[in-house]
């Protein structure tokens, strides 16, 4: 496939005129070096993308860069023997829209180490409904299982449950045989969360407690909020339960005692979706295309836009005005 001399990409700048981003024509030579060039078909909108695209978070480490931490498409050129022209592939994290050009472009040039073969159980669009959000949720489950978490521990709590990571976690954890209790500040989305598999939908107030230890009610969980909600979740987790920290939507601070750890043996586990080693990324994506593939991807995908719709999507996401996932159509 011939690559055009110029194509429109969503590029982010910080220069003498300030921080600005938008569609602009660029050529392949302006993209970072890499062994693999793909024709992008789909991307997605993540919280990190919204912060990067608006300048409301310090995400990019160099400028200018094409935005977009996720991309799925077809290989059109490769000097790496593991990637052949015509292969369906995807990439998430790995420095995209942070240290190298990302997925908001019809053509994306990537390091071969960032490229994952698309699982046979997923279409490119489904892969991007999942994207970094689904990968993070599945990676959290892998980490809990590695720490001997079982359904017998009790229900898994998911905070920020209507967001991308939260919505997919509710579905994925349920598929894996766990009871899920969704915690959300959006009571109008209770039916949505139950439709994804949540056994109970609880208000944020259940994690408003402030004592170092509370009655244990959760087997563990996935926290997307940080701050006081994470502290309270740890204080309400059963002995030897696992809680994964995956976000800081409420706060990056964590003020607590060590009592849940030394009295109940609770584990606080971190996940870093952007820096996961390749072998782990491949294993997680195989799960997402197979046994852990969410059963409600169509319901979780609540928006579909083109590249020109990115600014409005960023504003809506940062204002808390949406739920589920928004995919970006690049064709």
Tab-separated table of C-alpha atoms in Angstrom:
chain	number	residue	atom	x	y	z
A	1	UNK	CA	0.000	0.000	0.000
A	2	UNK	CA	1.382	3.385	-1.020
A	3	UNK	CA	1.676	5.800	1.878
A	4	UNK	CA	0.536	9.323	0.928
A	5	UNK	CA	2.976	12.210	1.191
A	6	UNK	CA	0.706	14.042	3.648
A	7	UNK	CA	-2.082	13.012	6.013
A	8	UNK	CA	-3.976	14.711	8.837
A	9	UNK	CA	-2.985	13.794	12.376
A	10	UNK	CA	-3.924	15.162	15.808
A	11	UNK	CA	-0.679	16.765	16.946
A	12	UNK	CA	0.190	18.373	20.277
A	13	UNK	CA	2.571	21.326	20.617
A	14	UNK	CA	4.108	23.384	23.356
A	15	UNK	CA	6.020	26.339	21.976
A	16	UNK	CA	6.298	30.116	22.104
A	17	UNK	CA	2.566	30.420	21.459
A	18	UNK	CA	1.711	28.115	24.374
A	19	UNK	CA	0.144	24.660	24.584
A	20	UNK	CA	-2.051	23.809	21.605
A	21	UNK	CA	-3.285	20.751	19.750
A	22	UNK	CA	-5.349	19.922	16.687
A	23	UNK	CA	-5.444	18.332	13.268
A	24	UNK	CA	-2.610	19.221	10.938
A	25	UNK	CA	-1.056	17.712	7.806
A	26	UNK	CA	2.181	15.844	8.403
A	27	UNK	CA	4.307	13.324	6.523
A	28	UNK	CA	5.782	9.990	7.536
A	29	UNK	CA	9.213	11.559	7.924
A	30	UNK	CA	7.871	13.689	10.791
A	31	UNK	CA	6.979	10.617	12.850
A	32	UNK	CA	9.391	8.958	15.247
A	33	UNK	CA	11.640	6.265	13.787
A	34	UNK	CA	10.465	2.676	14.089
A	35	UNK	CA	10.582	-0.699	12.401
A	36	UNK	CA	6.842	-0.992	11.756
A	37	UNK	CA	4.422	1.316	9.923
A	38	UNK	CA	0.738	0.591	10.307
A	39	UNK	CA	-2.333	1.960	8.605
A	40	UNK	CA	-4.394	2.879	11.649
A	41	UNK	CA	-8.100	2.015	11.645
A	42	UNK	CA	-9.201	2.670	15.233
A	43	UNK	CA	-8.024	4.340	18.405
A	44	UNK	CA	-9.771	5.352	21.620
A	45	UNK	CA	-10.171	8.141	24.148
A	46	UNK	CA	-8.604	7.604	27.561
A	47	UNK	CA	-8.333	9.908	30.561
A	48	UNK	CA	-4.620	10.209	29.833
A	49	UNK	CA	-5.402	11.250	26.252
A	50	UNK	CA	-7.730	13.978	27.500
A	51	UNK	CA	-5.074	15.320	29.860
A	52	UNK	CA	-2.463	15.287	27.099
A	53	UNK	CA	-4.714	16.781	24.444
A	54	UNK	CA	-5.852	19.684	26.617
A	55	UNK	CA	-2.638	20.339	28.514
A	56	UNK	CA	-4.408	19.767	31.835
A	57	UNK	CA	-1.924	17.084	32.769
A	58	UNK	CA	1.819	16.794	32.269
A	59	UNK	CA	1.793	13.714	30.060
A	60	UNK	CA	4.033	14.481	27.094
A	61	UNK	CA	7.769	14.494	27.718
A	62	UNK	CA	8.679	15.976	24.366
A	63	UNK	CA	6.992	18.122	21.740
A	64	UNK	CA	5.508	18.042	19.209
A	65	UNK	CA	3.922	14.613	19.290
A	66	UNK	CA	0.900	12.954	17.724
A	67	UNK	CA	-1.576	12.116	20.503
A	68	UNK	CA	-3.294	8.819	21.248
A	69	UNK	CA	-2.004	6.094	23.571
A	70	UNK	CA	-3.898	3.324	21.721
A	71	UNK	CA	-4.049	2.190	18.101
A	72	UNK	CA	-5.211	-0.796	16.059
A	73	UNK	CA	-4.536	-1.261	12.375
A	74	UNK	CA	-2.784	-3.157	9.598
A	75	UNK	CA	0.951	-3.369	8.924
A	76	UNK	CA	1.869	-1.624	5.652
A	77	UNK	CA	5.654	-1.673	5.998
A	78	UNK	CA	8.067	-3.464	8.305
A	79	UNK	CA	11.756	-4.212	8.668
A	80	UNK	CA	11.013	-6.620	11.528
A	81	UNK	CA	10.563	-10.259	10.560
A	82	UNK	CA	7.894	-10.791	13.230
A	83	UNK	CA	5.598	-8.222	11.572
A	84	UNK	CA	4.548	-8.790	7.990
A	85	UNK	CA	2.627	-6.548	5.645
A	86	UNK	CA	-1.080	-7.208	6.081
A	87	UNK	CA	-0.864	-8.336	9.705
A	88	UNK	CA	-3.577	-7.010	12.033
A	89	UNK	CA	-1.842	-5.486	15.051
A	90	UNK	CA	-2.387	-3.188	17.997
A	91	UNK	CA	-0.354	-1.111	20.421
A	92	UNK	CA	-1.167	0.398	23.797
A	93	UNK	CA	1.053	2.458	26.058
A	94	UNK	CA	4.753	1.835	25.328
A	95	UNK	CA	5.430	5.583	25.283
A	96	UNK	CA	2.753	6.482	22.720
A	97	UNK	CA	1.695	10.116	23.196
A	98	UNK	CA	4.305	10.443	25.899
A	99	UNK	CA	7.763	10.008	24.417
A	100	UNK	CA	6.801	9.039	20.852
A	101	UNK	CA	4.067	9.726	18.316
A	102	UNK	CA	0.775	8.005	19.074
A	103	UNK	CA	-2.304	6.599	17.405
A	104	UNK	CA	-4.317	9.666	16.371
A	105	UNK	CA	-3.050	9.476	12.807
A	106	UNK	CA	-3.880	7.468	9.668
A	107	UNK	CA	-0.303	6.209	9.657
A	108	UNK	CA	1.650	5.299	12.780
A	109	UNK	CA	5.302	4.297	12.948
A	110	UNK	CA	6.158	2.107	15.924
A	111	UNK	CA	9.038	0.272	17.497
A	112	UNK	CA	8.574	-3.439	16.826
A	113	UNK	CA	8.673	-4.088	20.580
A	114	UNK	CA	5.432	-2.094	20.997
A	115	UNK	CA	3.466	-4.047	18.395
A	116	UNK	CA	1.156	-6.885	19.495
A	117	UNK	CA	-0.566	-9.208	17.055
A	118	UNK	CA	-4.324	-8.661	17.273
A	119	UNK	CA	-5.950	-11.637	19.041
A	120	UNK	CA	-8.101	-13.713	16.716
A	121	UNK	CA	-11.105	-13.245	19.008
A	122	UNK	CA	-11.197	-9.470	18.536
A	123	UNK	CA	-11.923	-7.115	15.659
A	124	UNK	CA	-9.847	-3.911	15.451
A	125	UNK	CA	-12.821	-1.912	16.742
A	126	UNK	CA	-13.349	-4.295	19.665
A	127	UNK	CA	-9.638	-4.102	20.466
A	128	UNK	CA	-9.964	-0.347	20.797
A	129	UNK	CA	-13.144	-0.481	22.869
A	130	UNK	CA	-10.822	-2.351	25.191
A	131	UNK	CA	-7.608	-0.394	24.556
A	132	UNK	CA	-5.528	0.698	27.512
A	133	UNK	CA	-8.632	0.686	29.723
A	134	UNK	CA	-9.432	-2.979	29.112
A	135	UNK	CA	-5.782	-3.945	29.268
A	136	UNK	CA	-5.478	-2.216	32.650
A	137	UNK	CA	-8.560	-3.981	34.030
A	138	UNK	CA	-7.339	-7.375	32.822
A	139	UNK	CA	-3.813	-6.727	34.084
A	140	UNK	CA	-5.292	-5.889	37.498
A	141	UNK	CA	-7.025	-9.262	37.539
A	142	UNK	CA	-3.815	-11.040	36.543
A	143	UNK	CA	-2.019	-9.345	39.421
A	144	UNK	CA	-4.735	-10.319	41.899
A	145	UNK	CA	-4.758	-13.920	40.708
A	146	UNK	CA	-0.974	-14.041	40.993
A	147	UNK	CA	-1.533	-13.001	44.612
A	148	UNK	CA	-3.931	-15.945	45.150
A	149	UNK	CA	-7.170	-13.956	44.978
A	150	UNK	CA	-10.184	-16.234	44.554
A	151	UNK	CA	-13.959	-15.718	44.387
A	152	UNK	CA	-14.106	-17.273	47.862
A	153	UNK	CA	-12.551	-14.094	49.299
A	154	UNK	CA	-15.816	-12.286	48.542
A	155	UNK	CA	-16.979	-9.579	46.142
A	156	UNK	CA	-14.534	-7.392	44.284
A	157	UNK	CA	-15.230	-3.681	44.586
A	158	UNK	CA	-14.675	-1.496	41.501
A	159	UNK	CA	-14.489	2.247	42.087
A	160	UNK	CA	-15.112	4.733	39.300
A	161	UNK	CA	-17.222	1.960	37.880
A	162	UNK	CA	-18.866	3.916	35.045
A	163	UNK	CA	-15.528	4.984	33.554
A	164	UNK	CA	-13.669	3.064	30.881
A	165	UNK	CA	-11.449	1.003	33.178
A	166	UNK	CA	-14.267	0.551	35.681
A	167	UNK	CA	-16.890	-0.533	33.146
A	168	UNK	CA	-14.569	-3.063	31.564
A	169	UNK	CA	-13.407	-4.327	34.959
A	170	UNK	CA	-17.009	-5.025	36.003
A	171	UNK	CA	-17.507	-7.111	32.865
A	172	UNK	CA	-14.097	-8.840	32.886
A	173	UNK	CA	-14.149	-9.731	36.581
A	174	UNK	CA	-17.654	-11.131	36.216
A	175	UNK	CA	-16.577	-13.200	33.206
A	176	UNK	CA	-13.726	-14.593	35.308
A	177	UNK	CA	-16.161	-15.852	37.948
A	178	UNK	CA	-16.023	-13.087	40.573
A	179	UNK	CA	-18.938	-11.293	42.165
A	180	UNK	CA	-18.566	-7.572	41.516
A	181	UNK	CA	-19.843	-4.627	43.528
A	182	UNK	CA	-19.696	-1.436	41.464
A	183	UNK	CA	-19.091	1.816	43.342
A	184	UNK	CA	-20.150	4.978	41.556
A	185	UNK	CA	-21.243	8.540	42.123
A	186	UNK	CA	-23.677	8.301	39.212
A	187	UNK	CA	-26.863	6.672	40.533
A	188	UNK	CA	-28.553	7.185	37.158
A	189	UNK	CA	-26.135	4.613	35.690
A	190	UNK	CA	-27.089	1.798	38.065
A	191	UNK	CA	-28.962	-0.141	35.368
A	192	UNK	CA	-25.979	0.230	33.034
A	193	UNK	CA	-23.643	-1.267	35.642
A	194	UNK	CA	-26.006	-4.109	36.503
A	195	UNK	CA	-26.255	-4.836	32.793
A	196	UNK	CA	-22.484	-5.326	32.716
A	197	UNK	CA	-22.715	-7.889	35.503
A	198	UNK	CA	-22.470	-5.947	38.770
A	199	UNK	CA	-24.264	-7.810	41.553
A	200	UNK	CA	-24.615	-4.618	43.580
A	201	UNK	CA	-24.269	-0.924	42.726
A	202	UNK	CA	-23.151	1.106	45.722
A	203	UNK	CA	-22.772	4.868	46.286
A	204	UNK	CA	-19.395	6.454	46.974
A	205	UNK	CA	-20.441	6.940	50.584
A	206	UNK	CA	-19.650	3.285	51.346
A	207	UNK	CA	-15.994	4.322	51.008
A	208	UNK	CA	-16.324	7.499	53.070
A	209	UNK	CA	-15.257	5.851	56.317
A	210	UNK	CA	-12.160	7.198	58.034
A	211	UNK	CA	-11.253	4.669	60.718
A	212	UNK	CA	-8.025	2.686	60.184
A	213	UNK	CA	-10.002	-0.581	60.200
A	214	UNK	CA	-13.641	-1.277	59.409
A	215	UNK	CA	-15.778	-4.401	59.198
A	216	UNK	CA	-14.541	-6.439	56.251
A	217	UNK	CA	-17.072	-6.484	53.416
A	218	UNK	CA	-15.014	-6.746	50.198
A	219	UNK	CA	-12.794	-9.547	49.021
A	220	UNK	CA	-10.594	-6.968	47.316
A	221	UNK	CA	-11.016	-4.764	44.325
A	222	UNK	CA	-9.808	-2.338	41.709
A	223	UNK	CA	-9.538	1.325	42.650
A	224	UNK	CA	-9.518	4.092	40.051
A	225	UNK	CA	-9.912	6.975	42.501
A	226	UNK	CA	-6.999	7.028	44.933
A	227	UNK	CA	-7.041	9.159	48.068
A	228	UNK	CA	-9.600	8.577	50.796
A	229	UNK	CA	-11.636	6.056	48.778
A	230	UNK	CA	-8.646	3.759	48.381
A	231	UNK	CA	-7.831	4.117	52.072
A	232	UNK	CA	-11.390	3.148	53.002
A	233	UNK	CA	-11.443	0.210	50.581
A	234	UNK	CA	-8.268	-1.193	52.129
A	235	UNK	CA	-9.806	-0.789	55.590
A	236	UNK	CA	-12.843	-2.849	54.484
A	237	UNK	CA	-10.999	-5.688	52.731
A	238	UNK	CA	-11.040	-9.240	54.110
A	239	UNK	CA	-7.906	-11.010	55.347
A	240	UNK	CA	-5.466	-11.711	52.550
A	241	UNK	CA	-7.580	-9.915	49.989
A	242	UNK	CA	-5.961	-7.887	47.215
A	243	UNK	CA	-6.675	-4.317	46.160
A	244	UNK	CA	-5.199	-2.985	42.917
A	245	UNK	CA	-4.516	0.729	42.511
A	246	UNK	CA	-4.983	1.816	38.891
A	247	UNK	CA	-5.924	5.507	38.968
A	248	UNK	CA	-6.014	8.835	40.742
A	249	UNK	CA	-9.261	10.413	39.579
A	250	UNK	CA	-9.925	11.699	43.106
A	251	UNK	CA	-6.421	12.136	44.505
A	252	UNK	CA	-2.824	11.023	44.154
A	253	UNK	CA	-2.419	11.132	47.938
A	254	UNK	CA	-2.782	8.141	50.238
A	255	UNK	CA	-3.028	8.762	53.975
A	256	UNK	CA	-3.523	5.630	56.065
A	257	UNK	CA	-2.074	3.358	58.701
A	258	UNK	CA	-0.386	0.010	58.148
A	259	UNK	CA	-3.117	-1.779	60.107
A	260	UNK	CA	-4.882	-3.447	57.107
A	261	UNK	CA	-1.524	-4.882	56.062
A	262	UNK	CA	-0.254	-6.165	59.414
A	263	UNK	CA	-3.565	-7.213	60.986
A	264	UNK	CA	-5.437	-8.657	57.974
A	265	UNK	CA	-2.590	-9.290	55.556
A	266	UNK	CA	-4.282	-7.161	52.895
A	267	UNK	CA	-2.201	-6.522	49.760
A	268	UNK	CA	-2.050	-3.229	47.888
A	269	UNK	CA	-0.919	-3.949	44.336
A	270	UNK	CA	0.074	-1.549	41.576
A	271	UNK	CA	-0.347	-1.860	37.826
A	272	UNK	CA	1.465	0.069	35.126
A	273	UNK	CA	-0.210	-0.588	31.795
A	274	UNK	CA	2.205	1.591	29.826
A	275	UNK	CA	5.372	-0.220	30.905
A	276	UNK	CA	4.215	-3.839	31.130
A	277	UNK	CA	6.786	-6.197	29.553
A	278	UNK	CA	5.967	-7.603	26.145
A	279	UNK	CA	5.457	-11.212	27.299
A	280	UNK	CA	2.902	-10.039	29.856
A	281	UNK	CA	1.140	-7.785	27.328
A	282	UNK	CA	0.783	-10.666	24.897
A	283	UNK	CA	-0.620	-12.960	27.593
A	284	UNK	CA	-3.153	-10.368	28.772
A	285	UNK	CA	-4.348	-9.634	25.233
A	286	UNK	CA	-4.816	-13.331	24.570
A	287	UNK	CA	-7.068	-13.455	27.630
A	288	UNK	CA	-8.994	-10.415	26.386
A	289	UNK	CA	-9.589	-12.082	23.036
A	290	UNK	CA	-10.612	-15.332	24.684
A	291	UNK	CA	-11.894	-16.338	28.115
A	292	UNK	CA	-11.984	-12.791	29.484
A	293	UNK	CA	-13.473	-11.062	26.461
A	294	UNK	CA	-16.180	-8.764	27.873
A	295	UNK	CA	-19.693	-9.867	27.023
A	296	UNK	CA	-21.035	-6.312	26.710
A	297	UNK	CA	-18.584	-4.417	24.506
A	298	UNK	CA	-21.394	-2.847	22.471
A	299	UNK	CA	-22.972	-1.441	25.640
A	300	UNK	CA	-19.632	-0.218	26.977
A	301	UNK	CA	-18.885	1.615	23.722
A	302	UNK	CA	-21.022	4.713	24.247
A	303	UNK	CA	-19.391	6.957	21.648
A	304	UNK	CA	-17.750	6.828	18.228
A	305	UNK	CA	-15.998	9.849	16.740
A	306	UNK	CA	-13.537	10.833	14.043
A	307	UNK	CA	-10.269	12.617	14.694
A	308	UNK	CA	-12.069	15.946	14.404
A	309	UNK	CA	-14.235	15.036	17.382
A	310	UNK	CA	-11.330	14.657	19.819
A	311	UNK	CA	-11.381	18.131	21.472
A	312	UNK	CA	-15.055	17.870	22.418
A	313	UNK	CA	-14.568	14.286	23.640
A	314	UNK	CA	-11.668	15.381	25.848
A	315	UNK	CA	-13.720	18.150	27.436
A	316	UNK	CA	-16.648	15.833	28.102
A	317	UNK	CA	-14.433	13.176	29.663
A	318	UNK	CA	-12.630	15.606	31.957
A	319	UNK	CA	-15.957	17.101	33.042
A	320	UNK	CA	-17.221	13.649	34.050
A	321	UNK	CA	-20.003	13.876	31.506
A	322	UNK	CA	-19.781	10.433	29.965
A	323	UNK	CA	-19.582	6.769	30.834
A	324	UNK	CA	-18.090	3.729	29.175
A	325	UNK	CA	-15.710	4.057	26.250
A	326	UNK	CA	-15.365	6.280	23.188
A	327	UNK	CA	-13.637	4.866	20.122
A	328	UNK	CA	-11.965	6.926	17.413
A	329	UNK	CA	-12.587	5.955	13.804
A	330	UNK	CA	-9.528	6.768	11.710
A	331	UNK	CA	-10.517	5.219	8.332
